[in-house]
Short mmCIF file of C-alpha atoms in Angstrom, two decimals:
data_model
loop_
_atom_site.label_atom_id
_atom_site.label_comp_id
_atom_site.label_asym_id
_atom_site.label_seq_id
_atom_site.Cartn_x
_atom_site.Cartn_y
_atom_site.Cartn_z
CA UNK A 1 -237.46 -116.66 -63.27
CA UNK A 2 -241.03 -115.65 -62.49
CA UNK A 3 -243.99 -116.17 -64.78
CA UNK A 4 -246.34 -113.19 -64.97
CA UNK A 5 -249.77 -112.64 -66.57
CA UNK A 6 -250.46 -113.88 -70.09
CA UNK A 7 -249.78 -111.51 -72.99
CA UNK A 8 -250.37 -112.74 -76.51
CA UNK A 9 -251.34 -116.18 -75.28
CA UNK A 10 -248.12 -116.78 -73.32
CA UNK A 11 -246.91 -115.70 -69.87
CA UNK A 12 -244.55 -112.80 -69.52
CA UNK A 13 -241.18 -114.04 -68.25
CA UNK A 14 -239.18 -112.13 -65.65
CA UNK A 15 -235.43 -112.78 -65.52
CA UNK A 16 -233.12 -111.94 -62.62
CA UNK A 17 -229.35 -111.61 -62.81
CA UNK A 18 -227.31 -114.10 -60.77
CA UNK A 19 -223.78 -112.68 -61.14
CA UNK A 20 -224.08 -108.93 -60.65
CA UNK A 21 -220.98 -106.83 -60.05
CA UNK A 22 -220.93 -105.51 -56.49
CA UNK A 23 -221.17 -101.86 -57.50
CA UNK A 24 -221.69 -99.66 -60.52
CA UNK A 25 -224.30 -99.63 -63.28
CA UNK A 26 -225.77 -103.04 -64.12
CA UNK A 27 -228.88 -104.66 -65.56
CA UNK A 28 -230.54 -106.59 -62.76
CA UNK A 29 -233.87 -107.82 -64.23
CA UNK A 30 -235.66 -108.13 -67.55
CA UNK A 31 -239.18 -108.95 -68.70
CA UNK A 32 -239.63 -110.79 -72.02
CA UNK A 33 -242.91 -111.44 -73.85
CA UNK A 34 -242.78 -114.74 -75.81
CA UNK A 35 -246.40 -114.16 -76.86
CA UNK A 36 -245.41 -111.00 -78.72
CA UNK A 37 -242.55 -112.21 -80.88
CA UNK A 38 -240.05 -112.41 -77.99
CA UNK A 39 -240.11 -108.65 -77.49
CA UNK A 40 -238.31 -107.22 -74.46
CA UNK A 41 -240.81 -105.28 -72.38
CA UNK A 42 -238.49 -103.97 -69.67
CA UNK A 43 -234.93 -104.03 -68.34
CA UNK A 44 -234.25 -102.90 -64.80
CA UNK A 45 -231.06 -100.85 -64.42
CA UNK A 46 -228.95 -100.07 -61.35
CA UNK A 47 -227.57 -96.54 -61.72
CA UNK A 48 -224.10 -95.40 -60.56
CA UNK A 49 -225.78 -93.98 -57.44
CA UNK A 50 -227.19 -97.41 -56.58
CA UNK A 51 -230.76 -96.32 -57.36
CA UNK A 52 -232.89 -98.55 -59.58
CA UNK A 53 -234.70 -97.38 -62.71
CA UNK A 54 -236.42 -98.76 -65.79
CA UNK A 55 -234.08 -98.63 -68.77
CA UNK A 56 -236.85 -98.90 -71.36
CA UNK A 57 -239.77 -96.60 -72.04
CA UNK A 58 -242.71 -98.97 -71.48
CA UNK A 59 -245.90 -99.16 -69.39
CA UNK A 60 -246.14 -101.41 -66.31
CA UNK A 61 -246.83 -105.06 -67.03
CA UNK A 62 -250.59 -104.92 -66.35
CA UNK A 63 -251.02 -101.87 -68.59
CA UNK A 64 -248.84 -103.43 -71.28
CA UNK A 65 -251.13 -106.47 -71.23
CA UNK A 66 -254.05 -104.18 -72.10
CA UNK A 67 -252.05 -102.28 -74.73
CA UNK A 68 -251.02 -105.55 -76.42
CA UNK A 69 -254.41 -107.27 -76.25
CA UNK A 70 -255.29 -106.53 -79.87
CA UNK A 71 -257.67 -104.05 -81.43
CA UNK A 72 -257.83 -101.82 -84.50
CA UNK A 73 -254.57 -100.00 -83.69
CA UNK A 74 -252.72 -103.29 -83.18
CA UNK A 75 -253.06 -104.57 -86.75
CA UNK A 76 -250.21 -107.00 -87.50
CA UNK A 77 -248.81 -106.39 -84.01
CA UNK A 78 -248.10 -102.66 -84.36
CA UNK A 79 -248.34 -101.97 -80.62
CA UNK A 80 -245.26 -104.13 -80.06
CA UNK A 81 -243.03 -101.40 -81.52
CA UNK A 82 -244.70 -98.56 -79.59
CA UNK A 83 -242.57 -99.20 -76.47
CA UNK A 84 -240.16 -101.70 -74.95
CA UNK A 85 -238.00 -103.51 -77.49
CA UNK A 86 -239.62 -105.45 -80.35
CA UNK A 87 -237.74 -107.87 -82.61
CA UNK A 88 -238.06 -107.10 -86.33
CA UNK A 89 -237.97 -110.19 -88.58
CA UNK A 90 -237.77 -111.03 -91.56
CA UNK A 91 -237.20 -107.35 -92.34
CA UNK A 92 -236.75 -104.17 -90.37
CA UNK A 93 -238.01 -100.72 -91.30
CA UNK A 94 -240.27 -100.06 -94.29
CA UNK A 95 -241.18 -101.93 -97.47
CA UNK A 96 -243.46 -100.24 -100.01
CA UNK A 97 -245.70 -101.94 -102.53
CA UNK A 98 -248.91 -101.82 -104.53
CA UNK A 99 -251.98 -101.54 -102.31
CA UNK A 100 -254.36 -104.44 -102.94
CA UNK A 101 -257.94 -103.27 -103.31
CA UNK A 102 -260.30 -104.33 -100.56
CA UNK A 103 -257.56 -105.52 -98.21
CA UNK A 104 -255.00 -104.19 -95.77
CA UNK A 105 -252.16 -105.67 -97.79
CA UNK A 106 -249.60 -104.62 -100.33
CA UNK A 107 -247.91 -106.60 -103.07
CA UNK A 108 -244.17 -106.01 -102.95
CA UNK A 109 -241.13 -107.41 -104.72
CA UNK A 110 -238.76 -109.14 -102.30
CA UNK A 111 -235.55 -110.60 -103.69
CA UNK A 112 -237.14 -110.70 -107.13
CA UNK A 113 -240.23 -112.57 -105.90
CA UNK A 114 -243.73 -111.35 -105.11
CA UNK A 115 -244.80 -111.06 -101.48
CA UNK A 116 -248.10 -110.04 -99.88
CA UNK A 117 -247.32 -108.00 -96.79
CA UNK A 118 -249.57 -106.32 -94.23
CA UNK A 119 -250.12 -102.61 -94.89
CA UNK A 120 -249.71 -101.84 -91.22
CA UNK A 121 -248.09 -98.41 -91.05
CA UNK A 122 -247.67 -95.14 -92.91
CA UNK A 123 -247.91 -91.39 -92.76
CA UNK A 124 -250.64 -89.63 -90.80
CA UNK A 125 -251.23 -86.75 -93.23
CA UNK A 126 -254.18 -86.97 -95.62
CA UNK A 127 -253.25 -89.08 -98.64
CA UNK A 128 -250.00 -90.29 -97.08
CA UNK A 129 -248.71 -93.65 -98.26
CA UNK A 130 -249.25 -96.79 -96.17
CA UNK A 131 -246.71 -99.62 -96.27
CA UNK A 132 -245.36 -102.70 -94.49
CA UNK A 133 -243.42 -102.00 -91.33
CA UNK A 134 -241.05 -103.91 -89.04
CA UNK A 135 -241.45 -107.51 -90.07
CA UNK A 136 -243.91 -110.33 -89.53
CA UNK A 137 -243.44 -111.65 -85.96
CA UNK A 138 -244.69 -108.71 -83.89
CA UNK A 139 -247.69 -110.73 -82.66
CA UNK A 140 -246.17 -114.22 -82.96
CA UNK A 141 -246.55 -116.73 -80.11
CA UNK A 142 -243.10 -118.27 -79.57
CA UNK A 143 -242.69 -121.50 -77.54
CA UNK A 144 -240.07 -120.95 -74.85
CA UNK A 145 -238.12 -122.35 -71.92
CA UNK A 146 -236.74 -120.19 -69.13
CA UNK A 147 -234.22 -120.30 -66.31
CA UNK A 148 -233.52 -117.74 -63.60
CA UNK A 149 -231.39 -115.47 -65.78
CA UNK A 150 -232.21 -116.48 -69.36
CA UNK A 151 -235.04 -117.38 -71.68
CA UNK A 152 -234.85 -119.27 -74.96
CA UNK A 153 -237.48 -119.51 -77.66
CA UNK A 154 -237.83 -121.56 -80.82
CA UNK A 155 -240.27 -120.60 -83.56
CA UNK A 156 -240.95 -122.53 -86.75
CA UNK A 157 -241.75 -119.37 -88.71
CA UNK A 158 -241.93 -121.17 -92.07
CA UNK A 159 -242.93 -118.66 -94.75
CA UNK A 160 -244.42 -116.33 -92.12
CA UNK A 161 -248.02 -117.24 -92.82
CA UNK A 162 -247.59 -117.35 -96.59
CA UNK A 163 -246.32 -113.77 -96.70
CA UNK A 164 -242.60 -114.25 -97.37
CA UNK A 165 -240.59 -115.80 -100.24
CA UNK A 166 -238.64 -118.35 -98.22
CA UNK A 167 -238.98 -120.16 -94.91
CA UNK A 168 -237.10 -120.03 -91.62
CA UNK A 169 -236.74 -121.60 -88.21
CA UNK A 170 -235.86 -119.01 -85.57
CA UNK A 171 -234.07 -119.45 -82.23
CA UNK A 172 -234.03 -116.68 -79.62
CA UNK A 173 -232.15 -116.09 -76.38
CA UNK A 174 -232.07 -113.26 -73.85
CA UNK A 175 -229.54 -113.59 -71.03
CA UNK A 176 -228.44 -111.45 -68.08
CA UNK A 177 -224.71 -111.90 -67.48
CA UNK A 178 -222.11 -109.85 -65.60
CA UNK A 179 -224.35 -106.79 -65.45
CA UNK A 180 -225.11 -106.84 -69.21
CA UNK A 181 -228.15 -107.94 -71.23
CA UNK A 182 -227.36 -110.22 -74.17
CA UNK A 183 -229.64 -110.93 -77.12
CA UNK A 184 -229.11 -113.59 -79.78
CA UNK A 185 -231.35 -114.56 -82.69
CA UNK A 186 -230.41 -117.36 -85.10
CA UNK A 187 -232.24 -118.01 -88.36
CA UNK A 188 -231.99 -121.21 -90.39
CA UNK A 189 -233.16 -121.57 -93.99
CA UNK A 190 -235.43 -124.62 -94.18
CA UNK A 191 -236.23 -124.53 -97.92
CA UNK A 192 -234.21 -125.43 -101.01
CA UNK A 193 -234.02 -121.83 -102.23
CA UNK A 194 -232.24 -118.76 -100.80
CA UNK A 195 -233.94 -117.04 -97.86
CA UNK A 196 -233.97 -113.22 -97.89
CA UNK A 197 -233.65 -111.97 -94.34
CA UNK A 198 -233.36 -108.77 -92.39
CA UNK A 199 -233.22 -108.67 -88.57
CA UNK A 200 -233.51 -105.69 -86.25
CA UNK A 201 -234.25 -104.72 -82.66
CA UNK A 202 -236.35 -101.71 -81.60
CA UNK A 203 -235.55 -100.72 -77.96
CA UNK A 204 -236.84 -97.43 -76.50
CA UNK A 205 -234.06 -96.30 -74.15
CA UNK A 206 -235.49 -94.12 -71.41
CA UNK A 207 -233.32 -91.25 -70.16
CA UNK A 208 -233.04 -91.60 -66.36
CA UNK A 209 -232.76 -87.82 -65.92
CA UNK A 210 -235.77 -87.16 -68.16
CA UNK A 211 -233.79 -84.27 -69.72
CA UNK A 212 -233.53 -84.97 -73.42
CA UNK A 213 -231.86 -81.68 -74.37
CA UNK A 214 -228.60 -82.57 -72.58
CA UNK A 215 -228.59 -86.22 -73.64
CA UNK A 216 -225.88 -87.22 -76.09
CA UNK A 217 -225.69 -89.79 -78.86
CA UNK A 218 -222.52 -91.48 -80.10
CA UNK A 219 -222.99 -93.21 -83.45
CA UNK A 220 -219.95 -93.49 -85.72
CA UNK A 221 -221.60 -93.55 -89.16
CA UNK A 222 -220.40 -92.03 -92.41
CA UNK A 223 -223.81 -91.38 -93.99
CA UNK A 224 -227.53 -91.20 -93.34
CA UNK A 225 -230.35 -91.89 -95.76
CA UNK A 226 -232.34 -88.85 -96.80
CA UNK A 227 -236.13 -89.13 -96.32
CA UNK A 228 -238.95 -87.35 -98.08
CA UNK A 229 -240.39 -86.02 -94.79
CA UNK A 230 -240.89 -87.05 -91.17
CA UNK A 231 -244.48 -88.16 -91.73
CA UNK A 232 -244.09 -90.95 -94.29
CA UNK A 233 -240.34 -91.24 -93.54
CA UNK A 234 -239.60 -92.82 -96.91
CA UNK A 235 -236.07 -92.84 -98.33
CA UNK A 236 -235.31 -90.81 -101.44
CA UNK A 237 -232.29 -92.95 -102.34
CA UNK A 238 -229.76 -90.20 -101.53
CA UNK A 239 -226.98 -91.09 -99.08
CA UNK A 240 -225.88 -87.93 -97.29
CA UNK A 241 -222.50 -87.58 -95.54
CA UNK A 242 -222.82 -86.92 -91.80
CA UNK A 243 -219.45 -85.21 -91.27
CA UNK A 244 -219.81 -81.57 -90.28
CA UNK A 245 -223.60 -81.71 -90.13
CA UNK A 246 -226.14 -81.78 -87.30
CA UNK A 247 -226.22 -85.57 -87.81
CA UNK A 248 -222.53 -86.11 -87.03
CA UNK A 249 -222.46 -88.18 -83.83
CA UNK A 250 -219.09 -89.79 -84.44
CA UNK A 251 -216.98 -87.94 -81.86
CA UNK A 252 -215.61 -89.86 -78.89
CA UNK A 253 -218.21 -88.31 -76.58
CA UNK A 254 -220.89 -88.09 -79.28
CA UNK A 255 -222.97 -84.96 -79.69
CA UNK A 256 -225.83 -83.42 -77.76
CA UNK A 257 -229.30 -84.12 -79.10
CA UNK A 258 -230.57 -80.68 -78.15
CA UNK A 259 -233.83 -80.04 -79.99
CA UNK A 260 -232.92 -82.08 -83.10
CA UNK A 261 -235.74 -84.33 -84.33
CA UNK A 262 -234.50 -87.73 -85.42
CA UNK A 263 -236.18 -90.50 -87.37
CA UNK A 264 -233.17 -91.32 -89.49
CA UNK A 265 -231.33 -94.35 -90.77
CA UNK A 266 -227.54 -94.24 -90.45
CA UNK A 267 -225.23 -96.49 -92.45
CA UNK A 268 -221.58 -96.66 -93.37
CA UNK A 269 -221.01 -97.77 -89.78
CA UNK A 270 -217.44 -97.40 -88.52
CA UNK A 271 -216.71 -100.51 -86.47
CA UNK A 272 -214.56 -100.58 -83.36
CA UNK A 273 -212.63 -103.81 -82.74
CA UNK A 274 -215.09 -105.57 -85.03
CA UNK A 275 -218.16 -104.15 -83.26
CA UNK A 276 -220.78 -101.70 -84.44
CA UNK A 277 -221.28 -99.49 -81.37
CA UNK A 278 -223.91 -96.92 -80.39
CA UNK A 279 -224.00 -95.07 -77.07
CA UNK A 280 -226.82 -93.11 -75.45
CA UNK A 281 -225.33 -90.81 -72.81
CA UNK A 282 -227.24 -89.07 -70.01
CA UNK A 283 -224.74 -86.74 -68.30
CA UNK A 284 -227.34 -85.43 -65.84
CA UNK A 285 -227.82 -88.98 -64.53
CA UNK A 286 -224.12 -89.85 -64.83
CA UNK A 287 -224.79 -92.96 -66.92
CA UNK A 288 -224.39 -94.20 -70.46
CA UNK A 289 -225.82 -97.16 -72.35
CA UNK A 290 -223.69 -98.98 -74.89
CA UNK A 291 -225.33 -101.08 -77.62
CA UNK A 292 -222.82 -103.19 -79.52
CA UNK A 293 -223.01 -105.96 -82.09
CA UNK A 294 -220.34 -108.12 -83.74
CA UNK A 295 -222.81 -109.20 -86.44
CA UNK A 296 -221.33 -108.16 -89.80
CA UNK A 297 -224.77 -108.17 -91.44
CA UNK A 298 -225.84 -105.19 -89.30
CA UNK A 299 -225.41 -102.43 -91.88
CA UNK A 300 -227.71 -99.78 -90.45
CA UNK A 301 -228.93 -98.11 -87.28
CA UNK A 302 -232.28 -96.32 -87.25
CA UNK A 303 -232.60 -93.66 -84.54
CA UNK A 304 -235.98 -92.28 -83.48
CA UNK A 305 -235.83 -89.43 -80.96
CA UNK A 306 -238.59 -86.78 -80.88
CA UNK A 307 -237.42 -83.69 -78.93
CA UNK A 308 -240.45 -83.69 -76.63
CA UNK A 309 -239.96 -87.31 -75.48
CA UNK A 310 -237.58 -88.59 -72.76
CA UNK A 311 -236.34 -91.55 -74.79
CA UNK A 312 -234.02 -92.45 -77.65
CA UNK A 313 -234.86 -95.45 -79.85
CA UNK A 314 -231.77 -97.17 -81.27
CA UNK A 315 -232.44 -99.91 -83.85
CA UNK A 316 -229.42 -101.96 -85.01
CA UNK A 317 -230.64 -103.69 -88.16
CA UNK A 318 -229.49 -105.48 -91.27
CA UNK A 319 -231.27 -103.40 -93.86
CA UNK A 320 -232.09 -99.87 -94.87
CA UNK A 321 -235.70 -98.91 -95.43
CA UNK A 322 -236.99 -99.96 -98.86
CA UNK A 323 -234.08 -102.38 -99.40
CA UNK A 324 -235.33 -103.70 -102.75
CA UNK A 325 -236.27 -100.36 -104.32
CA UNK A 326 -234.52 -99.07 -107.43
CA UNK A 327 -233.93 -95.66 -105.81
CA UNK A 328 -230.48 -96.57 -104.46
CA UNK A 329 -227.18 -95.81 -106.21
CA UNK A 330 -225.74 -98.67 -108.29
CA UNK A 331 -223.89 -101.13 -106.09
CA UNK A 332 -225.31 -99.78 -102.82
CA UNK A 333 -225.55 -102.44 -100.12
CA UNK A 334 -229.06 -102.06 -98.72
CA UNK A 335 -228.47 -104.76 -96.14
CA UNK A 336 -230.78 -107.73 -96.69
CA UNK A 337 -228.99 -111.04 -96.16
CA UNK A 338 -229.49 -114.04 -98.42
CA UNK A 339 -229.16 -117.35 -96.57
CA UNK A 340 -228.43 -120.42 -98.73
CA UNK A 341 -230.48 -123.62 -98.32
CA UNK A 342 -229.65 -125.20 -94.96
CA UNK A 343 -227.59 -122.17 -93.97
CA UNK A 344 -227.71 -120.28 -90.67
CA UNK A 345 -227.17 -116.69 -89.67
CA UNK A 346 -226.99 -115.14 -86.18
CA UNK A 347 -227.83 -111.64 -84.93
CA UNK A 348 -226.24 -110.66 -81.62
CA UNK A 349 -226.50 -107.54 -79.47
CA UNK A 350 -224.92 -106.69 -76.13
CA UNK A 351 -226.47 -103.96 -73.97
CA UNK A 352 -224.43 -102.64 -71.04
CA UNK A 353 -224.38 -99.56 -68.82
CA UNK A 354 -221.41 -97.54 -67.58
CA UNK A 355 -220.78 -94.57 -65.32
CA UNK A 356 -219.80 -91.50 -67.31
CA UNK A 357 -216.18 -90.61 -66.80
CA UNK A 358 -215.11 -94.27 -66.54
#
């Protein structure tokens, strides 16, 4: 473990694997930023050829330090989900609410209680709605302890600066093991009322070949949530079947991305041996990435993949966008967990690489 320059008031932490397989694809290093909500900045990947590449779309460490140093475009930590892999807590995706005059906040209903959330994202078109996006720890400074191949953090989040109806303690761990990268987040409710909670992860997977048109996505999901447009990207409440459409990625070898624009939330996940599994396949580079989670609370996967970019963002998350809105069909599970007083809940993800054809 090496300590690198400070970002967000804490040193970046570089991890190195100690038990790599002798050959084949494997994650060899990772860089974690405890000063930016324990986001993963980079993961170094050994390809089937033996060459090394960066698995995540992210700037070099020194440039990332400048990008994440604050400023008008980093309100509420926004820059943390522009690259790398941010953690999204206590909600993922979007929450709408009433804009509060004279502030950059909204008032939203969360689990039947009022919450004041940062109005930190929204559409770019004139008059487009602005809303709360991707949680409340994007710029949090998390105390940590690190070893050669793992880093742990513990954050007394409380009520997230008075913004959330409920309070949590959060424990984090990234670990390199057997060629894979493992992530675990555990939340504990520290108040005598239920804690509403959504957790997600926002990694930008870089395509080693750089050729997005031939890249493939495998995502066994029965439905996707319709959105109003790809500017505001707000759900309409309609759940659209994926089978037989351009959004059907459920085949064993997935489907080619081609020139399809994606900023879509998939749900109705079909689990495999108890795991929700997504694969990003790069046939030109001969490698695939598998993202899997045993966490039953993961009900959705958001995929962001603009055709002109050489990356695919895969976000396993508890909740759909706008989880508390009345737009959803009666009985729809929009994904937010509800942790009882003193209760705990864990979010786990395993990231591994494999040679295509194996």
